[in-house]
CSV table of C-alpha atoms and ligand atoms in Angstrom, one decimal:
chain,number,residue,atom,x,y,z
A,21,UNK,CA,179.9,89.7,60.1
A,22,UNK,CA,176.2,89.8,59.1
A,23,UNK,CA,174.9,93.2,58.9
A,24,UNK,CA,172.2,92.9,61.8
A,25,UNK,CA,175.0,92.2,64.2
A,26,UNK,CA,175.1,95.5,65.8
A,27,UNK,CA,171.7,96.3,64.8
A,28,UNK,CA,169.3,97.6,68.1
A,29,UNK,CA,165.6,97.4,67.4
A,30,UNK,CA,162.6,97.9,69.4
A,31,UNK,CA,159.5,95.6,68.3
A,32,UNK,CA,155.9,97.0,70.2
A,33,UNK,CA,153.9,94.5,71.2
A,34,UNK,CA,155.8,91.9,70.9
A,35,UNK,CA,154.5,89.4,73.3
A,36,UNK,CA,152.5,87.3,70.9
A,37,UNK,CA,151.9,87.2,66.8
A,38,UNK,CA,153.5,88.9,64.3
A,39,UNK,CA,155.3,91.3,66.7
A,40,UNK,CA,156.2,88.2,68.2
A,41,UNK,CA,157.4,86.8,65.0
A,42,UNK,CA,159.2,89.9,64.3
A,43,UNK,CA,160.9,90.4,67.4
A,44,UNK,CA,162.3,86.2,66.8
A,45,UNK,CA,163.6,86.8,63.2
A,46,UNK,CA,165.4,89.5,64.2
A,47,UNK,CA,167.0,88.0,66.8
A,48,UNK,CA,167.7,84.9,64.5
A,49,UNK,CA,169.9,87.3,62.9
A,50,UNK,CA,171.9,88.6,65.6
A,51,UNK,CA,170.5,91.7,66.1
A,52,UNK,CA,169.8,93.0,69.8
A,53,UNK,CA,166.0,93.3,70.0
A,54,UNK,CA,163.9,94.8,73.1
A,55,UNK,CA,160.4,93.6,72.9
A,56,UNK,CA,157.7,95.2,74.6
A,57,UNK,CA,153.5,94.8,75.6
A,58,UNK,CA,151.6,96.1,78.8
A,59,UNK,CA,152.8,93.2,81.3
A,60,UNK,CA,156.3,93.3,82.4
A,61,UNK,CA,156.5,89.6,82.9
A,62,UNK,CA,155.3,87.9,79.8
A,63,UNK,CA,157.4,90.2,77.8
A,64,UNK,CA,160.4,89.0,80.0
A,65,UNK,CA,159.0,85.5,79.8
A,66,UNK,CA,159.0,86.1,75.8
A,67,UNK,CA,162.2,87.6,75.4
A,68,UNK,CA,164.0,84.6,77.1
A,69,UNK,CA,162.2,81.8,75.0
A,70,UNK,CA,164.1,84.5,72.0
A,71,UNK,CA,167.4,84.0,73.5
A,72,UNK,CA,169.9,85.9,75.2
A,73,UNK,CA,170.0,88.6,72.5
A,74,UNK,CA,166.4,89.9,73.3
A,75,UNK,CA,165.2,92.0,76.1
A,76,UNK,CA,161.6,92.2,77.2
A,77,UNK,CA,160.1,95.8,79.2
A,78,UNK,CA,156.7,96.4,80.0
A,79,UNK,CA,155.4,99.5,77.9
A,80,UNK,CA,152.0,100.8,77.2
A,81,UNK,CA,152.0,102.8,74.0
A,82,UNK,CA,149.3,104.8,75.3
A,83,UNK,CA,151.3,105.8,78.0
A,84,UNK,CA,154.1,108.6,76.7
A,85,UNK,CA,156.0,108.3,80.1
A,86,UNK,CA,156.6,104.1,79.6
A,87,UNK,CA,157.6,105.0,75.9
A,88,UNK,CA,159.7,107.6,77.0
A,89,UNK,CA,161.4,105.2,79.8
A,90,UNK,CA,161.7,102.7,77.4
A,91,UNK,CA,163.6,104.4,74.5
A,92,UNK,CA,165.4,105.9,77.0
A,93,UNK,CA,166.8,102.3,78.4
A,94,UNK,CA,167.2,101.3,75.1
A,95,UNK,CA,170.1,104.4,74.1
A,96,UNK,CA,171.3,104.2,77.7
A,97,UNK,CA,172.3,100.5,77.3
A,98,UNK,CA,173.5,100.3,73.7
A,99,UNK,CA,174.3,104.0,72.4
A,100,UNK,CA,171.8,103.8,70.0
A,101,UNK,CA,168.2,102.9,68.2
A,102,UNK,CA,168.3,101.5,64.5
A,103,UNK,CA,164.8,100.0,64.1
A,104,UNK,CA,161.6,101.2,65.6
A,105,UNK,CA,158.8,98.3,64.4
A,106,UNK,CA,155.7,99.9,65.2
A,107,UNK,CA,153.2,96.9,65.2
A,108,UNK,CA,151.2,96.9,68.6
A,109,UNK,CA,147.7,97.2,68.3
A,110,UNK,CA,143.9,96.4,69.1
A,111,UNK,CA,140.5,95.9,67.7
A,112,UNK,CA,137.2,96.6,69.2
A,113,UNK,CA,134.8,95.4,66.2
A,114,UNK,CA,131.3,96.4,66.0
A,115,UNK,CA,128.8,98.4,63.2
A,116,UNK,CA,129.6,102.0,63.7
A,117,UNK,CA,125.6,102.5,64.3
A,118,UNK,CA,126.2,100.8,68.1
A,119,UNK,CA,129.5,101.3,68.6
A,120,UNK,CA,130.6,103.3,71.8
A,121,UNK,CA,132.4,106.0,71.7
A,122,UNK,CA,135.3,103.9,74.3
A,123,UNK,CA,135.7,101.6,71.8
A,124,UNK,CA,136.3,104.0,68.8
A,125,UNK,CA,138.5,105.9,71.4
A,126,UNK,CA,140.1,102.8,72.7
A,127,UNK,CA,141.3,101.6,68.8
A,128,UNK,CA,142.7,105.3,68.0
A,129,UNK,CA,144.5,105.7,71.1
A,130,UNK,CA,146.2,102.2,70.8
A,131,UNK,CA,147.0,102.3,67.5
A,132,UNK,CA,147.3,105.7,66.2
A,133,UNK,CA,148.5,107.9,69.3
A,134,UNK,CA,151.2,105.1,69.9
A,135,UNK,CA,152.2,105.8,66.7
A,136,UNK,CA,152.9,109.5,67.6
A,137,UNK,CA,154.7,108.6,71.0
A,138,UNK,CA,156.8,105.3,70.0
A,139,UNK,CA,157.8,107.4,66.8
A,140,UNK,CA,158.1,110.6,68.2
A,141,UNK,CA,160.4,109.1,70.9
A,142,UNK,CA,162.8,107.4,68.8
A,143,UNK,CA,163.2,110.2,66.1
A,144,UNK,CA,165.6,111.9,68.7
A,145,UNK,CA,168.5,109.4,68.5
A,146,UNK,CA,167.8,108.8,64.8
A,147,UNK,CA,168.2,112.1,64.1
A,148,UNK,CA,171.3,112.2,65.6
A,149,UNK,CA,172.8,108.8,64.6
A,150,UNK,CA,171.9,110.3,61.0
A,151,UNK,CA,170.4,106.8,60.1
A,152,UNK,CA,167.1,104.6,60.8
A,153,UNK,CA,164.3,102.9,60.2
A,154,UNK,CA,160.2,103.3,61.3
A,155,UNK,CA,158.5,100.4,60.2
A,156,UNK,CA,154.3,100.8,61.1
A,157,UNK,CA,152.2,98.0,61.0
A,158,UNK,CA,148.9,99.0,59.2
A,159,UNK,CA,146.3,96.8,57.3
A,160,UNK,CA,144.7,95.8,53.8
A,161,UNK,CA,141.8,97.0,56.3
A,162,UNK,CA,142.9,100.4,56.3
A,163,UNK,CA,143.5,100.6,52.4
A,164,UNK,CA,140.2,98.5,51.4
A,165,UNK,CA,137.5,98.9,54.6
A,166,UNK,CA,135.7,96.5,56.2
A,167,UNK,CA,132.4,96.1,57.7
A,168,UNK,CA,132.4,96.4,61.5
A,169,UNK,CA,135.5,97.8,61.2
A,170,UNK,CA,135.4,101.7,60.9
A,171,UNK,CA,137.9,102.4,63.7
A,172,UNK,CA,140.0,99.9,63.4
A,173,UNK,CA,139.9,101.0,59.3
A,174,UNK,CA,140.1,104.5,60.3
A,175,UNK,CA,143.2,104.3,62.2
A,176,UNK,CA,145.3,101.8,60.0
A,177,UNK,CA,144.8,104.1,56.9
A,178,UNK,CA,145.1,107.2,59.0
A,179,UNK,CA,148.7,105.3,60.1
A,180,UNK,CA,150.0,105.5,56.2
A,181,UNK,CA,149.0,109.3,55.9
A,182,UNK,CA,151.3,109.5,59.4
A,183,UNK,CA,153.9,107.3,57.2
A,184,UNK,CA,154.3,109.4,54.2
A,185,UNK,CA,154.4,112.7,55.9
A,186,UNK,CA,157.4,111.8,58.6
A,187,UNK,CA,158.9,110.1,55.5
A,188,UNK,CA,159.3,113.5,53.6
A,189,UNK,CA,159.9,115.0,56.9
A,190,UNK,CA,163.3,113.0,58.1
A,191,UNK,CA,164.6,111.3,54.8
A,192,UNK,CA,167.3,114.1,54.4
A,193,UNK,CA,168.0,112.4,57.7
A,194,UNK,CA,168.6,109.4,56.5
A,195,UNK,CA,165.6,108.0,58.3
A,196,UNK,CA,163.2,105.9,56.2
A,197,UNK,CA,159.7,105.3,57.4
A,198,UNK,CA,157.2,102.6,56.0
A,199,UNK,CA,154.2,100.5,55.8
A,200,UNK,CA,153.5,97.5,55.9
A,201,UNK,CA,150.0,96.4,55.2
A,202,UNK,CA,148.9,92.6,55.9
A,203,UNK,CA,146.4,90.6,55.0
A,204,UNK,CA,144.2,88.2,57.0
A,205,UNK,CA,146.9,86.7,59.1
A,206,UNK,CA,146.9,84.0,62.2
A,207,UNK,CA,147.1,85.5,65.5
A,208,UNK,CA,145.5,85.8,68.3
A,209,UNK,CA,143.9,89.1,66.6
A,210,UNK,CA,141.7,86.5,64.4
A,211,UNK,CA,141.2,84.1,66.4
A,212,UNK,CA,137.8,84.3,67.0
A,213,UNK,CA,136.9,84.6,63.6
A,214,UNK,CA,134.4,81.8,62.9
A,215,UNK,CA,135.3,78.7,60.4
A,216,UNK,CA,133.2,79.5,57.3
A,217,UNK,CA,134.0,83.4,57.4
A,218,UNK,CA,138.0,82.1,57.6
A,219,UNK,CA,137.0,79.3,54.7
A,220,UNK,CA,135.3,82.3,52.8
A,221,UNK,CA,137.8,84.4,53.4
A,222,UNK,CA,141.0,81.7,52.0
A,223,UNK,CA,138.9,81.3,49.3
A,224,UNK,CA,139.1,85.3,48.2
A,225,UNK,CA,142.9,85.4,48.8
A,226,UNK,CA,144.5,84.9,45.4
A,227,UNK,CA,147.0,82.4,47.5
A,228,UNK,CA,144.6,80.2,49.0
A,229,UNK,CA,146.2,80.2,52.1
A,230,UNK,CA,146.0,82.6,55.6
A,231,UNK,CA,149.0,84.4,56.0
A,232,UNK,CA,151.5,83.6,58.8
A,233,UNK,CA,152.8,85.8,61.5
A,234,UNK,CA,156.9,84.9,59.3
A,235,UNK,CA,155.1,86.3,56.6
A,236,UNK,CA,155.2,89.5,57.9
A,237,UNK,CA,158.3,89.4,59.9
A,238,UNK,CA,160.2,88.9,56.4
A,239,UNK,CA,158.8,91.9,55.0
A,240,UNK,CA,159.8,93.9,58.3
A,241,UNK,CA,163.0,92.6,57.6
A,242,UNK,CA,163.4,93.7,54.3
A,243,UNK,CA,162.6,97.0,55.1
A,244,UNK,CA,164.8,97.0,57.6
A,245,UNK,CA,168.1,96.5,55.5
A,246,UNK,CA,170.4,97.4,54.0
A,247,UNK,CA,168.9,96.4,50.8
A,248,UNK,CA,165.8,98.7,51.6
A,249,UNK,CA,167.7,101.9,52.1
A,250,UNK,CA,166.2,103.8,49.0
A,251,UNK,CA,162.7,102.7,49.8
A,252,UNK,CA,161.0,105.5,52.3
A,253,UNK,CA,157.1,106.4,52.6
A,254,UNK,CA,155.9,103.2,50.9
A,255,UNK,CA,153.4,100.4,51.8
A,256,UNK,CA,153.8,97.1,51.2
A,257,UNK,CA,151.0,94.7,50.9
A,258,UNK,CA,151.4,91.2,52.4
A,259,UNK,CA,148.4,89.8,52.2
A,260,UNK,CA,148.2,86.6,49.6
A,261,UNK,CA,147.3,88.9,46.8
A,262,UNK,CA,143.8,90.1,48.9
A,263,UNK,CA,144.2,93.6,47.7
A,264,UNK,CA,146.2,94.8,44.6
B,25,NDP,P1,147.9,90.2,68.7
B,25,NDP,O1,146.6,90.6,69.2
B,25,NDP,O2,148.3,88.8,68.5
B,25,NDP,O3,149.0,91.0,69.5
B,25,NDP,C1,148.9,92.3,69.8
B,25,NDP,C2,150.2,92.8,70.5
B,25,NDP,O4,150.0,94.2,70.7
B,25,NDP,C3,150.5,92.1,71.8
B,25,NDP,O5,151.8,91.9,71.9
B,25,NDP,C4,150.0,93.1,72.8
B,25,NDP,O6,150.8,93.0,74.0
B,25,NDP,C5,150.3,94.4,72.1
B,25,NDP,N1,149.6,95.6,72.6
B,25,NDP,C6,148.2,95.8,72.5
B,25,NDP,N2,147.9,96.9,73.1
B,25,NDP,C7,149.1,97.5,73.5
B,25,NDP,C8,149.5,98.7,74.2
B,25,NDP,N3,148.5,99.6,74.6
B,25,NDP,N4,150.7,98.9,74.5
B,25,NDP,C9,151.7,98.0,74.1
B,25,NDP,N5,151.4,96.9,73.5
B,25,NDP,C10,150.1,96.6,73.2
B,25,NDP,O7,147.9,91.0,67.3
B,25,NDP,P2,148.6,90.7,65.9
B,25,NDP,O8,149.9,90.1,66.1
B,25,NDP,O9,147.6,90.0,65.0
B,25,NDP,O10,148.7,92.1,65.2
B,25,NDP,C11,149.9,92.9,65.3
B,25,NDP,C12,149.8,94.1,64.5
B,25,NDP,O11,149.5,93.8,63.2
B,25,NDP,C13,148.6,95.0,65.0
B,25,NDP,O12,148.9,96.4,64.8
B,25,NDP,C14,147.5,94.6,64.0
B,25,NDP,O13,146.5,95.7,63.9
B,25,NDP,C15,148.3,94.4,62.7
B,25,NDP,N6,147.6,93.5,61.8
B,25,NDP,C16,147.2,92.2,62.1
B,25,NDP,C17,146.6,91.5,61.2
B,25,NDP,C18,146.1,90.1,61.4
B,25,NDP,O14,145.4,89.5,60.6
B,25,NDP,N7,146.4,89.4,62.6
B,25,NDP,C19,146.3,92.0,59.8
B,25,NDP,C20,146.7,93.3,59.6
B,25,NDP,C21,147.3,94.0,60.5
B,25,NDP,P3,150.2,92.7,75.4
B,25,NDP,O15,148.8,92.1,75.3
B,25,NDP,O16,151.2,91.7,76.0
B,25,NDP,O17,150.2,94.0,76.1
């Protein structure tokens, strides 16, 4: 039996890209995978293009009482939570000089107090299963800055301070939590990037290539296995060799 088999994991934002990606290769594996973004419906619609073994609930991170529900759903229906992947997030880019205080607000609520409630919510049953694993998705942004970028930057590096101090605080737990930084990687998130910034930018990644949403998801599994059970508080770079 392969050890994901009675594995339970809950990917945010995993309607599209790497949470997307994530949310697939774990299900590839057998593991039992509830998916979630803001719309009810596409995350259904995802979850059955996954197969039977994935779920999809509409859950805002922002919004403590659709985490709570969530989570909640999740223990209710399988007795446990093994993986929490915390991955959803947003960008609102502009120089800080013009950029409204919604949008700075908008990028740290999203990504940085979802972090508190989607981890917060889970460490519960962790605790008391004595084993599991917190996986955040931050960014080569948040250890290296970019222009245009400061609250996006801001909350990605402000995620692996968040990493390293719940790591110390639940390893005797037997809870790891980690990192995962990426590089510049094809989603939906960059898009809109225009042709010669993305020709620029393949031509600064040691690799010579844009990373692929798999790229990620093979580091998330990693750290979620076995294998990865004496790694807690780290960050691991997946970016092409961007940032060493
Ligand atoms: P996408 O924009 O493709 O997908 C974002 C996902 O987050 C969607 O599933 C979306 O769901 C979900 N989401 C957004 N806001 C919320 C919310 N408030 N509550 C719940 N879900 C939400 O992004 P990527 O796949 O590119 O990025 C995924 C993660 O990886 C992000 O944290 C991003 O910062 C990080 N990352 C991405 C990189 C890249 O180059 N693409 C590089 C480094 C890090 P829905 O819209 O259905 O609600």
């Amino acid at each position: 039996m392969s050890e994901w088999n009675d594995k339970v994991v809950l990917v945010t934002g995993g309607t599209r890209g790497i949470g997307r990606a994530v949310a697939a290769s774990f299900v590839a594996r057998g593991a039992a995978v509830t998916l979630t973004g803001r719309d009810e419906a596409s995350a259904q619609r995802v979850a059955e293009s996954l197969g039977e073994k994935a779920s999809g609930v509409a859950m805002d991170v922002t919004v403590r009482k659709t985490v709570d529900e969530a989570v909640k759903a999740i223990v209710t229906t399988h007795g446990r939570i093994d993986v929490l992947v915390n991955n959803a997030g947003i960008t609102r880019d502009g120089l800080l000089m013009r950029m409204p205080l919604s949008d700075w607000e908008s990028v740290l609520d999203t990504n940085l107090n979802g972090l508190y409630h989607c981890s917060q919510a889970v460490l519960r049953p962790m605790i008391r299963q004595r084993s599991g694993r917190i996986i955040n998705m931050s960014s080569v942004v948040g250890v290296m800055g970019n222009a245009g970028q400061a609250n996006y930057a801001a909350s990605k590096a402000a995620m692996l301070g968040f990493t390293k101090a719940l790591a110390r605080e639940v390893a005797s737990r037997n809870v790891t939590v980690n990192a995962i930084a990426p590089g510049y990687i094809e989603t939906d998130m960059t898009r809109d990037l225009p042709d010669d910034a993305t020709d620029a930018l393949r031509e600064a990644i040691p690799l010579k290539r844009i990373g692929q949403p798999e790229d990620v998801a093979a580091a998330v599994l990693y750290l979620a296995s076995e294998g990865a059970s004496y790694v807690t508080g780290q960050v691991l770079q997946v970016n092409g060799g961007l940032y060493m």
